[in-house]
Amino acid sequence: SLQGRTIDISGSGLLASFVEEPPKDDQVRLEIMLPTSPPETVKVLAHPVRTTQVSENQWDVAYQFDDIDDEDRDKIIGCCLVIQRRLLRLKVQVRDQDKI
């Protein structure tokens, strides 16, 4: 078991950062906690596509989902859309502030 931090996520995979080198197994089970209210955990089977050692204590790994429930994929995509809408609103607010 190894905890990491999600950098980017989509309906087909994710990029995560770890403080120690993760296993390079063919397939791993990922438990992804979505920032919903209340928080939901999605479990998927995935395989590493690319592993990069960024620094002495940081490894970034791109995973592609191999086995994910359709409902869980929809939860991830829905969460991504909520975050994108929030970011677009922030961008509009910043642009409006520039006009003042």
CSV table of C-alpha atoms in Angstrom, one decimal:
chain,number,residue,atom,x,y,z
A,1,SER,CA,0.0,0.0,0.0
A,2,LEU,CA,1.3,3.4,-1.0
A,3,GLN,CA,-0.4,6.8,-0.7
A,4,GLY,CA,0.0,9.4,-3.4
A,5,ARG,CA,-1.4,12.7,-4.6
A,6,THR,CA,-3.5,13.0,-7.8
A,7,ILE,CA,-2.1,15.6,-10.2
A,8,ASP,CA,-4.5,15.1,-13.0
A,9,ILE,CA,-7.4,12.8,-13.7
A,10,SER,CA,-9.7,11.8,-16.5
A,11,GLY,CA,-12.2,9.1,-17.3
A,12,SER,CA,-9.4,6.9,-18.7
A,13,GLY,CA,-6.5,7.4,-16.4
A,14,LEU,CA,-4.6,9.6,-14.0
A,15,LEU,CA,-1.3,11.2,-13.1
A,16,ALA,CA,-0.2,10.7,-9.5
A,17,SER,CA,2.8,11.8,-7.4
A,18,PHE,CA,4.5,9.6,-4.8
A,19,VAL,CA,7.2,10.3,-2.2
A,20,GLU,CA,8.7,6.8,-2.8
A,21,GLU,CA,9.0,4.8,-5.9
A,22,PRO,CA,5.8,2.9,-6.6
A,23,PRO,CA,5.7,-0.7,-7.8
A,24,LYS,CA,6.2,-1.2,-11.5
A,25,ASP,CA,3.8,-4.2,-11.6
A,26,ASP,CA,1.7,-4.8,-14.7
A,27,GLN,CA,-1.5,-4.0,-12.9
A,28,VAL,CA,-2.3,-2.2,-9.6
A,29,ARG,CA,-5.5,-1.5,-7.7
A,30,LEU,CA,-6.0,2.2,-7.2
A,31,GLU,CA,-8.4,3.7,-4.6
A,32,ILE,CA,-9.2,7.3,-5.7
A,33,MET,CA,-10.9,9.6,-3.2
A,34,LEU,CA,-13.0,12.1,-5.1
A,35,PRO,CA,-13.4,15.6,-3.6
A,36,THR,CA,-17.2,15.4,-3.5
A,37,SER,CA,-19.5,16.0,-0.6
A,38,PRO,CA,-19.4,13.6,1.1
A,39,PRO,CA,-16.1,12.2,-0.3
A,40,GLU,CA,-16.4,9.1,-2.4
A,41,THR,CA,-13.8,6.4,-3.1
A,42,VAL,CA,-13.6,4.8,-6.5
A,43,LYS,CA,-11.6,1.6,-7.0
A,44,VAL,CA,-10.1,0.7,-10.3
A,45,LEU,CA,-7.5,-1.7,-11.8
A,46,ALA,CA,-4.9,0.2,-13.8
A,47,HIS,CA,-1.4,-0.2,-15.2
A,48,PRO,CA,1.5,2.3,-15.2
A,49,VAL,CA,2.1,3.9,-18.6
A,50,ARG,CA,5.0,6.1,-17.6
A,51,THR,CA,7.1,6.6,-14.4
A,52,THR,CA,9.3,9.7,-14.0
A,53,GLN,CA,11.6,10.4,-11.0
A,54,VAL,CA,11.1,14.2,-10.6
A,55,SER,CA,13.4,14.6,-7.6
A,56,GLU,CA,15.1,12.5,-4.9
A,57,ASN,CA,11.7,12.0,-3.1
A,58,GLN,CA,9.2,12.4,-5.9
A,59,TRP,CA,8.0,10.0,-8.6
A,60,ASP,CA,5.2,10.9,-11.0
A,61,VAL,CA,3.3,8.0,-12.5
A,62,ALA,CA,0.7,8.0,-15.3
A,63,TYR,CA,-1.8,5.2,-15.0
A,64,GLN,CA,-4.3,4.0,-17.6
A,65,PHE,CA,-7.5,2.4,-16.2
A,66,ASP,CA,-7.9,-1.2,-17.2
A,67,ASP,CA,-11.1,-2.1,-15.3
A,68,ILE,CA,-13.5,0.5,-14.1
A,69,ASP,CA,-17.2,0.4,-13.4
A,70,ASP,CA,-19.2,2.6,-15.8
A,71,GLU,CA,-20.8,4.3,-12.8
A,72,ASP,CA,-17.4,5.0,-11.3
A,73,ARG,CA,-16.1,6.5,-14.6
A,74,ASP,CA,-19.2,8.7,-14.7
A,75,LYS,CA,-18.4,9.9,-11.1
A,76,ILE,CA,-14.9,10.8,-12.1
A,77,ILE,CA,-16.0,12.6,-15.2
A,78,GLY,CA,-18.7,14.5,-13.3
A,79,CYS,CA,-16.2,15.6,-10.7
A,80,CYS,CA,-13.9,16.8,-13.5
A,81,LEU,CA,-16.7,18.9,-15.0
A,82,VAL,CA,-17.6,20.5,-11.6
A,83,ILE,CA,-13.9,21.5,-11.2
A,84,GLN,CA,-13.7,22.9,-14.7
A,85,ARG,CA,-16.9,25.0,-14.2
A,86,ARG,CA,-15.4,26.3,-10.9
A,87,LEU,CA,-12.1,27.3,-12.7
A,88,LEU,CA,-14.0,28.9,-15.6
A,89,ARG,CA,-16.0,31.0,-13.1
A,90,LEU,CA,-12.7,32.1,-11.4
A,91,LYS,CA,-11.3,33.0,-14.8
A,92,VAL,CA,-14.3,35.1,-15.6
A,93,GLN,CA,-14.2,36.9,-12.2
A,94,VAL,CA,-10.5,37.7,-12.8
A,95,ARG,CA,-11.2,39.1,-16.2
A,96,ASP,CA,-14.0,41.2,-14.8
A,97,GLN,CA,-11.7,42.6,-12.1
A,98,ASP,CA,-9.2,43.6,-14.8
A,99,LYS,CA,-11.9,45.8,-16.4
A,100,ILE,CA,-12.5,47.8,-13.3
